[in-house]
Structures are given as C-alpha cells and as structure tokens.
PDB file of C-alpha atoms in Angstrom:
ATOM      1  CA  MET A   1      96.681  95.376 121.355  1.00  0.00           C
ATOM      2  CA  ALA A   2      98.748  97.002 118.674  1.00  0.00           C
ATOM      3  CA  ASP A   3      98.993 100.967 118.281  1.00  0.00           C
ATOM      4  CA  GLN A   4      96.084 101.517 115.702  1.00  0.00           C
ATOM      5  CA  THR A   5      97.038 105.296 115.911  1.00  0.00           C
ATOM      6  CA  ALA A   6      97.906 106.378 112.164  1.00  0.00           C
ATOM      7  CA  LYS A   7     101.424 106.829 111.569  1.00  0.00           C
ATOM      8  CA  LEU A   8     102.495 109.814 109.138  1.00  0.00           C
ATOM      9  CA  ASP A   9     105.297 111.342 107.162  1.00  0.00           C
ATOM     10  CA  TRP A  10     104.712 115.063 105.947  1.00  0.00           C
ATOM     11  CA  ARG A  11     105.168 116.265 102.659  1.00  0.00           C
ATOM     12  CA  ASP A  12     106.334 119.972 102.648  1.00  0.00           C
ATOM     13  CA  GLY A  13     104.634 120.580 105.942  1.00  0.00           C
ATOM     14  CA  ARG A  14     101.106 120.420 104.675  1.00  0.00           C
ATOM     15  CA  VAL A  15     100.088 116.939 103.292  1.00  0.00           C
ATOM     16  CA  PRO A  16      99.907 113.952 105.583  1.00  0.00           C
ATOM     17  CA  ILE A  17     101.353 110.807 104.021  1.00  0.00           C
ATOM     18  CA  SER A  18     100.411 107.382 105.520  1.00  0.00           C
ATOM     19  CA  THR A  19     103.680 105.533 106.210  1.00  0.00           C
ATOM     20  CA  GLN A  20     101.186 102.331 106.552  1.00  0.00           C
ATOM     21  CA  PHE A  21      99.923 102.462 102.958  1.00  0.00           C
ATOM     22  CA  ASP A  22     102.395 104.985 101.467  1.00  0.00           C
ATOM     23  CA  ASP A  23      99.676 107.337  99.963  1.00  0.00           C
ATOM     24  CA  PRO A  24      98.763 110.946 100.725  1.00  0.00           C
ATOM     25  CA  TYR A  25      95.662 111.477 102.837  1.00  0.00           C
ATOM     26  CA  TYR A  26      94.309 113.984  99.993  1.00  0.00           C
ATOM     27  CA  SER A  27      95.287 115.505  96.780  1.00  0.00           C
ATOM     28  CA  LEU A  28      99.035 117.121  96.559  1.00  0.00           C
ATOM     29  CA  ASP A  29      97.191 119.579  94.552  1.00  0.00           C
ATOM     30  CA  ASN A  30      94.531 120.686  95.973  1.00  0.00           C
ATOM     31  CA  GLY A  31      92.347 118.523  98.396  1.00  0.00           C
ATOM     32  CA  LEU A  32      89.412 120.727  99.113  1.00  0.00           C
ATOM     33  CA  ALA A  33      88.571 120.724  95.155  1.00  0.00           C
ATOM     34  CA  GLU A  34      89.313 117.047  94.948  1.00  0.00           C
ATOM     35  CA  THR A  35      86.777 116.389  97.518  1.00  0.00           C
ATOM     36  CA  ARG A  36      84.089 118.542  95.924  1.00  0.00           C
ATOM     37  CA  HIS A  37      84.586 117.216  92.593  1.00  0.00           C
ATOM     38  CA  VAL A  38      84.804 113.364  93.741  1.00  0.00           C
ATOM     39  CA  PHE A  39      82.604 113.438  96.673  1.00  0.00           C
ATOM     40  CA  LEU A  40      79.994 116.011  96.668  1.00  0.00           C
ATOM     41  CA  ASP A  41      79.678 116.184  92.418  1.00  0.00           C
ATOM     42  CA  GLY A  42      80.134 112.541  92.440  1.00  0.00           C
ATOM     43  CA  ASN A  43      77.035 112.036  94.678  1.00  0.00           C
ATOM     44  CA  ASP A  44      75.055 114.942  93.477  1.00  0.00           C
ATOM     45  CA  LEU A  45      75.617 116.803  96.424  1.00  0.00           C
ATOM     46  CA  PRO A  46      74.150 119.457  97.662  1.00  0.00           C
ATOM     47  CA  ALA A  47      71.520 119.055  95.584  1.00  0.00           C
ATOM     48  CA  ARG A  48      70.292 115.932  97.126  1.00  0.00           C
ATOM     49  CA  PHE A  49      70.025 116.931 100.755  1.00  0.00           C
ATOM     50  CA  GLY A  50      66.664 117.325 102.291  1.00  0.00           C
ATOM     51  CA  GLY A  51      64.654 115.254 104.786  1.00  0.00           C
ATOM     52  CA  ASP A  52      67.022 112.947 106.671  1.00  0.00           C
ATOM     53  CA  PHE A  53      70.190 112.090 104.629  1.00  0.00           C
ATOM     54  CA  HIS A  54      72.746 109.841 105.579  1.00  0.00           C
ATOM     55  CA  ILE A  55      76.265 109.897 104.119  1.00  0.00           C
ATOM     56  CA  ALA A  56      78.630 106.664 104.868  1.00  0.00           C
ATOM     57  CA  GLU A  57      82.597 106.895 104.143  1.00  0.00           C
ATOM     58  CA  LEU A  58      85.304 103.957 103.929  1.00  0.00           C
ATOM     59  CA  GLY A  59      88.568 106.091 105.318  1.00  0.00           C
ATOM     60  CA  PHE A  60      87.654 108.879 107.636  1.00  0.00           C
ATOM     61  CA  GLY A  61      91.286 110.091 107.510  1.00  0.00           C
ATOM     62  CA  THR A  62      91.758 114.104 108.331  1.00  0.00           C
ATOM     63  CA  GLY A  63      88.167 114.654 108.559  1.00  0.00           C
ATOM     64  CA  LEU A  64      88.146 116.864 105.586  1.00  0.00           C
ATOM     65  CA  ASN A  65      85.407 115.010 103.615  1.00  0.00           C
ATOM     66  CA  LEU A  66      83.463 115.690 106.724  1.00  0.00           C
ATOM     67  CA  LEU A  67      83.895 119.391 106.738  1.00  0.00           C
ATOM     68  CA  VAL A  68      83.656 120.040 103.209  1.00  0.00           C
ATOM     69  CA  THR A  69      80.388 118.475 103.416  1.00  0.00           C
ATOM     70  CA  TRP A  70      79.401 120.029 106.348  1.00  0.00           C
ATOM     71  CA  ALA A  71      79.876 123.441 104.904  1.00  0.00           C
ATOM     72  CA  ALA A  72      78.034 122.483 101.385  1.00  0.00           C
ATOM     73  CA  TRP A  73      75.212 121.453 103.899  1.00  0.00           C
ATOM     74  CA  ASP A  74      75.455 124.568 105.875  1.00  0.00           C
ATOM     75  CA  LYS A  75      75.491 126.737 102.602  1.00  0.00           C
ATOM     76  CA  ALA A  76      72.212 125.119 101.405  1.00  0.00           C
ATOM     77  CA  GLY A  77      70.474 126.264 104.707  1.00  0.00           C
ATOM     78  CA  GLN A  78      70.818 122.776 106.438  1.00  0.00           C
ATOM     79  CA  PRO A  79      68.060 121.264 104.589  1.00  0.00           C
ATOM     80  CA  GLY A  80      67.093 118.360 106.979  1.00  0.00           C
ATOM     81  CA  ALA A  81      68.925 116.120 109.480  1.00  0.00           C
ATOM     82  CA  LEU A  82      72.651 115.089 108.383  1.00  0.00           C
ATOM     83  CA  GLN A  83      74.136 111.962 109.319  1.00  0.00           C
ATOM     84  CA  PHE A  84      77.898 110.774 108.737  1.00  0.00           C
ATOM     85  CA  THR A  85      79.038 107.442 109.121  1.00  0.00           C
ATOM     86  CA  SER A  86      82.869 106.594 108.717  1.00  0.00           C
ATOM     87  CA  PHE A  87      84.713 103.402 109.149  1.00  0.00           C
ATOM     88  CA  GLU A  88      88.604 103.983 109.811  1.00  0.00           C
ATOM     89  CA  ALA A  89      91.016 101.437 111.023  1.00  0.00           C
ATOM     90  CA  TYR A  90      93.866 103.690 111.884  1.00  0.00           C
ATOM     91  CA  PRO A  91      92.418 107.185 113.230  1.00  0.00           C
ATOM     92  CA  MET A  92      94.891 110.169 113.193  1.00  0.00           C
ATOM     93  CA  ALA A  93      95.744 111.877 116.465  1.00  0.00           C
ATOM     94  CA  LEU A  94      93.862 114.708 117.025  1.00  0.00           C
ATOM     95  CA  SER A  95      96.949 116.923 116.549  1.00  0.00           C
ATOM     96  CA  ASP A  96      97.674 115.499 113.292  1.00  0.00           C
ATOM     97  CA  ILE A  97      93.996 116.433 112.088  1.00  0.00           C
ATOM     98  CA  SER A  98      94.609 119.700 113.157  1.00  0.00           C
ATOM     99  CA  LYS A  99      98.050 120.439 111.540  1.00  0.00           C
ATOM    100  CA  SER A 100      96.228 118.791 108.777  1.00  0.00           C
ATOM    101  CA  LEU A 101      93.402 120.871 108.601  1.00  0.00           C
ATOM    102  CA  THR A 102      95.267 124.235 108.918  1.00  0.00           C
ATOM    103  CA  HIS A 103      95.726 124.369 104.831  1.00  0.00           C
ATOM    104  CA  PHE A 104      91.888 124.944 104.763  1.00  0.00           C
ATOM    105  CA  PRO A 105      91.139 128.028 106.191  1.00  0.00           C
ATOM    106  CA  GLU A 106      87.909 128.352 104.620  1.00  0.00           C
ATOM    107  CA  LEU A 107      86.447 125.766 106.757  1.00  0.00           C
ATOM    108  CA  ASN A 108      88.238 127.036 110.099  1.00  0.00           C
ATOM    109  CA  GLU A 109      84.439 127.371 111.595  1.00  0.00           C
ATOM    110  CA  TYR A 110      83.423 123.775 111.261  1.00  0.00           C
ATOM    111  CA  LYS A 111      87.255 122.658 111.883  1.00  0.00           C
ATOM    112  CA  ASP A 112      86.776 124.576 115.301  1.00  0.00           C
ATOM    113  CA  ILE A 113      83.674 122.825 116.257  1.00  0.00           C
ATOM    114  CA  PHE A 114      84.948 119.277 115.102  1.00  0.00           C
ATOM    115  CA  LEU A 115      87.927 119.694 117.457  1.00  0.00           C
ATOM    116  CA  ASP A 116      86.593 120.885 120.310  1.00  0.00           C
ATOM    117  CA  GLU A 117      83.495 118.271 120.093  1.00  0.00           C
ATOM    118  CA  TRP A 118      84.751 114.873 118.816  1.00  0.00           C
ATOM    119  CA  ALA A 119      87.574 112.859 119.794  1.00  0.00           C
ATOM    120  CA  ALA A 120      88.187 108.756 118.380  1.00  0.00           C
ATOM    121  CA  GLY A 121      86.780 106.604 120.115  1.00  0.00           C
ATOM    122  CA  ASP A 122      83.756 108.833 121.624  1.00  0.00           C
ATOM    123  CA  GLY A 123      80.956 107.235 119.446  1.00  0.00           C
ATOM    124  CA  PRO A 124      78.653 109.032 118.124  1.00  0.00           C
ATOM    125  CA  THR A 125      78.533 113.018 118.214  1.00  0.00           C
ATOM    126  CA  LYS A 126      75.805 115.754 117.277  1.00  0.00           C
ATOM    127  CA  PHE A 127      77.976 118.888 116.765  1.00  0.00           C
ATOM    128  CA  SER A 128      76.870 122.291 117.838  1.00  0.00           C
ATOM    129  CA  ASN A 129      74.458 123.266 114.836  1.00  0.00           C
ATOM    130  CA  GLY A 130      76.000 120.639 112.726  1.00  0.00           C
ATOM    131  CA  PRO A 131      75.839 117.125 111.394  1.00  0.00           C
ATOM    132  CA  ALA A 132      75.582 113.677 113.542  1.00  0.00           C
ATOM    133  CA  LEU A 133      78.994 111.872 113.072  1.00  0.00           C
ATOM    134  CA  ASN A 134      79.863 108.361 113.790  1.00  0.00           C
ATOM    135  CA  VAL A 135      83.250 107.224 113.242  1.00  0.00           C
ATOM    136  CA  ILE A 136      83.205 103.436 113.657  1.00  0.00           C
ATOM    137  CA  ILE A 137      86.940 102.231 114.408  1.00  0.00           C
ATOM    138  CA  GLY A 138      87.939  99.117 113.266  1.00  0.00           C
ATOM    139  CA  ASP A 139      88.563  96.952 110.334  1.00  0.00           C
ATOM    140  CA  ALA A 140      85.800  97.838 107.915  1.00  0.00           C
ATOM    141  CA  ARG A 141      85.738  94.353 106.647  1.00  0.00           C
ATOM    142  CA  GLN A 142      84.244  93.282 110.484  1.00  0.00           C
ATOM    143  CA  THR A 143      82.570  96.121 111.006  1.00  0.00           C
ATOM    144  CA  LEU A 144      80.883  97.426 107.870  1.00  0.00           C
ATOM    145  CA  PRO A 145      78.585  93.885 108.092  1.00  0.00           C
ATOM    146  CA  ALA A 146      77.831  94.465 111.393  1.00  0.00           C
ATOM    147  CA  TRP A 147      76.352  98.003 111.234  1.00  0.00           C
ATOM    148  CA  ASP A 148      72.767  98.577 111.154  1.00  0.00           C
ATOM    149  CA  GLY A 149      72.724 101.663 108.982  1.00  0.00           C
ATOM    150  CA  ARG A 150      71.979 102.205 105.085  1.00  0.00           C
ATOM    151  CA  ALA A 151      73.330 105.345 103.237  1.00  0.00           C
ATOM    152  CA  ASP A 152      72.129 107.644 100.856  1.00  0.00           C
ATOM    153  CA  ALA A 153      75.555 108.057  99.643  1.00  0.00           C
ATOM    154  CA  TRP A 154      78.651 106.379  99.899  1.00  0.00           C
ATOM    155  CA  PHE A 155      82.451 108.244 100.044  1.00  0.00           C
ATOM    156  CA  LEU A 156      84.766 105.603  99.101  1.00  0.00           C
ATOM    157  CA  ASP A 157      88.101 107.027 100.106  1.00  0.00           C
ATOM    158  CA  GLY A 158      90.380 104.372 101.346  1.00  0.00           C
ATOM    159  CA  PHE A 159      94.025 104.441 100.438  1.00  0.00           C
ATOM    160  CA  SER A 160      94.852 103.623  96.611  1.00  0.00           C
ATOM    161  CA  PRO A 161      93.698 100.123  95.764  1.00  0.00           C
ATOM    162  CA  ALA A 162      97.215  99.174  94.884  1.00  0.00           C
ATOM    163  CA  LYS A 163      98.249 100.468  98.283  1.00  0.00           C
ATOM    164  CA  ASN A 164      95.347  99.445 100.095  1.00  0.00           C
ATOM    165  CA  PRO A 165      93.645  96.516  98.403  1.00  0.00           C
ATOM    166  CA  GLU A 166      91.966  95.588 101.886  1.00  0.00           C
ATOM    167  CA  LEU A 167      89.074  98.447 101.540  1.00  0.00           C
ATOM    168  CA  TRP A 168      88.454  97.498  97.825  1.00  0.00           C
ATOM    169  CA  GLN A 169      87.973  93.450  97.884  1.00  0.00           C
ATOM    170  CA  PRO A 170      84.632  92.297  96.338  1.00  0.00           C
ATOM    171  CA  ASP A 171      83.140  91.348  99.506  1.00  0.00           C
ATOM    172  CA  LEU A 172      83.646  94.635 101.483  1.00  0.00           C
ATOM    173  CA  LEU A 173      81.979  96.673  98.438  1.00  0.00           C
ATOM    174  CA  LYS A 174      79.130  94.061  98.159  1.00  0.00           C
ATOM    175  CA  SER A 175      78.693  94.834 101.912  1.00  0.00           C
ATOM    176  CA  VAL A 176      78.465  98.722 100.818  1.00  0.00           C
ATOM    177  CA  GLY A 177      75.546  97.925  98.169  1.00  0.00           C
ATOM    178  CA  GLN A 178      73.748  96.233 101.077  1.00  0.00           C
ATOM    179  CA  HIS A 179      74.010  98.804 103.006  1.00  0.00           C
ATOM    180  CA  THR A 180      72.932 101.267 100.722  1.00  0.00           C
ATOM    181  CA  LYS A 181      69.374 102.502  99.837  1.00  0.00           C
ATOM    182  CA  PRO A 182      67.526 101.990  96.741  1.00  0.00           C
ATOM    183  CA  GLY A 183      68.535 104.970  94.769  1.00  0.00           C
ATOM    184  CA  GLY A 184      71.340 105.367  96.818  1.00  0.00           C
ATOM    185  CA  THR A 185      74.762 106.549  95.319  1.00  0.00           C
ATOM    186  CA  ALA A 186      78.444 105.790  95.937  1.00  0.00           C
ATOM    187  CA  ALA A 187      81.545 108.253  94.626  1.00  0.00           C
ATOM    188  CA  THR A 188      85.151 107.226  94.536  1.00  0.00           C
ATOM    189  CA  TYR A 189      88.524 108.696  92.735  1.00  0.00           C
ATOM    190  CA  SER A 190      89.198 105.362  91.613  1.00  0.00           C
ATOM    191  CA  ALA A 191      88.368 104.096  88.040  1.00  0.00           C
ATOM    192  CA  ALA A 192      90.582 100.760  88.492  1.00  0.00           C
ATOM    193  CA  GLY A 193      88.744  98.218  86.330  1.00  0.00           C
ATOM    194  CA  HIS A 194      88.080  95.298  89.285  1.00  0.00           C
ATOM    195  CA  VAL A 195      86.545  98.218  91.599  1.00  0.00           C
ATOM    196  CA  ARG A 196      84.092  98.982  88.931  1.00  0.00           C
ATOM    197  CA  SER A 197      83.285  95.540  88.050  1.00  0.00           C
ATOM    198  CA  ALA A 198      82.891  94.649  92.082  1.00  0.00           C
ATOM    199  CA  LEU A 199      80.424  97.865  92.405  1.00  0.00           C
ATOM    200  CA  THR A 200      78.421  96.396  89.563  1.00  0.00           C
ATOM    201  CA  ASP A 201      78.374  92.980  91.198  1.00  0.00           C
ATOM    202  CA  ALA A 202      77.360  94.814  94.142  1.00  0.00           C
ATOM    203  CA  GLY A 203      74.382  96.398  92.569  1.00  0.00           C
ATOM    204  CA  PHE A 204      75.353  99.443  91.488  1.00  0.00           C
ATOM    205  CA  ASP A 205      74.873 100.797  88.078  1.00  0.00           C
ATOM    206  CA  VAL A 206      78.451 102.144  87.405  1.00  0.00           C
ATOM    207  CA  THR A 207      80.105 104.931  85.259  1.00  0.00           C
ATOM    208  CA  ARG A 208      83.438 106.362  84.592  1.00  0.00           C
ATOM    209  CA  THR A 209      83.599 109.915  84.621  1.00  0.00           C
ATOM    210  CA  PRO A 210      86.605 112.729  84.503  1.00  0.00           C
ATOM    211  CA  GLY A 211      88.817 112.448  87.528  1.00  0.00           C
ATOM    212  CA  PHE A 212      90.134 115.248  89.312  1.00  0.00           C
ATOM    213  CA  GLY A 213      93.831 116.844  88.654  1.00  0.00           C
ATOM    214  CA  ARG A 214      95.917 114.555  87.001  1.00  0.00           C
ATOM    215  CA  LYS A 215      93.646 111.699  87.307  1.00  0.00           C
ATOM    216  CA  ARG A 216      92.164 111.076  84.254  1.00  0.00           C
ATOM    217  CA  HIS A 217      88.981 109.112  85.356  1.00  0.00           C
ATOM    218  CA  MET A 218      86.707 108.345  88.306  1.00  0.00           C
ATOM    219  CA  THR A 219      83.852 106.125  89.391  1.00  0.00           C
ATOM    220  CA  ARG A 220      80.314 107.321  90.028  1.00  0.00           C
ATOM    221  CA  ALA A 221      77.905 104.796  90.730  1.00  0.00           C
ATOM    222  CA  ARG A 222      73.914 104.327  91.495  1.00  0.00           C
ATOM    223  CA  MET A 223      72.169 101.608  93.224  1.00  0.00           C
ATOM    224  CA  GLY A 224      69.028 100.720  91.511  1.00  0.00           C
ATOM    225  CA  HIS A 225      65.441 101.101  93.304  1.00  0.00           C
ATOM    226  CA  ALA A 226      64.451  97.309  92.692  1.00  0.00           C
ATOM    227  CA  GLU A 227      65.774  94.942  95.416  1.00  0.00           C
TER     228      GLU A 227
END
C-alpha cells in the first residue's frame, strides 16, 4: 500500500504547503481569521450550537478548523454535545500538525489535549471536556457515500478546485447534500461557478458572499427543509 501520509514543504517555516497539491493548508495571511470568517461565520456559528450538533468536513489538514470550532463552542459555554467528522485522504504526521499549530498560541489549551489524545487511524475520539472527533481516512469519493451520518453544518475545505478537483466533483457534492440534515448548511472559501452549480444541484440554496483577505468571494449554502 502506498504511503498516504501528507507530504509537505514549509513557507517561511510557518505555513505548510502540500507538495501533492501545491497548495497551502491555510491562509498565508491569517489562518485563524480565515477559519472564523469562512467556516464559523459561513455556517452561522457559534449561534447555532445547542443540543446535539454535528459538523462534517472535507479535508482535515492540520486540525485548525477543529480547534477554532472547539474554542468557539467552549467560549459559548459548551451548549449541547458537539460532534466533528472529517474526511481526509492524506493525514499529516502528528509532528507536522504540532509544528503547524504552534503559530496559533491562543489555541494552545485545545491543541495540547488534541495532540495528547488523538492519532490518525484511531477512530472516534471523545476529548477530555471537549467534542467528539472522527477522522475518516481514505478517498472521500468512497468514504462519504458509505458514511451513515448527517451533518448540521459542512466545512468544505479541500485544496483549491484547480489543484484538487476530486473533492469538488458534482457526485461528491451531491453526497454532501445527501448527508446534510434539512435546514443544514455548508460553507467554503471557493466561489468557483462549477462548485456553486454542483451545490445547487445537490439541493442547497447557494449564496456568494464576501471572501476572506485577498479572496473577493466565498460560498454559503443552506439545505431546504423539504425533502
């Protein structure tokens, strides 16, 4: 079996760049602010937390989205149980994840628990006083259709559609729609026309909104209540 571990270069020793996809794992400007703008604000979080809330994600990467979400949920008073499921084909080595996350010191308390209690391939993990995480390793085109869950919110965070078209194919985004609860949402930094069209075909009401930093636009989507 081929090595499925992510292969990296580092820009300025700070930002991991995937050599498989020639794309950074997070914004070269401010990865923390990007995650908050695109994925939290894009899914109306933390306002929607409460009861049992399930986030699903395409592309786990460094785990930054998880930690930012965990911090927001914690700051909101941990309203209800939070579950986070991520689909990742090329998991990063823990040493690379740790190096990536050192640049976000305000997340240290969550990072330390995460690195102590999780390892790729371990299956579902319930963190101490934290959310439940399940990183499903493999090609999402196979693993997502086989998943039996449905999410309240999706973080669509694969590498750019131009570099990683497999994670933006209409069939996969249709599967995202099929695994979204009525009234659920999705958000992505991408505003590519074919991505918005595929999300529309998957049953979402799609809106183009202001993007983060140098990106003019991003995409927000909401699943209709009618089945």
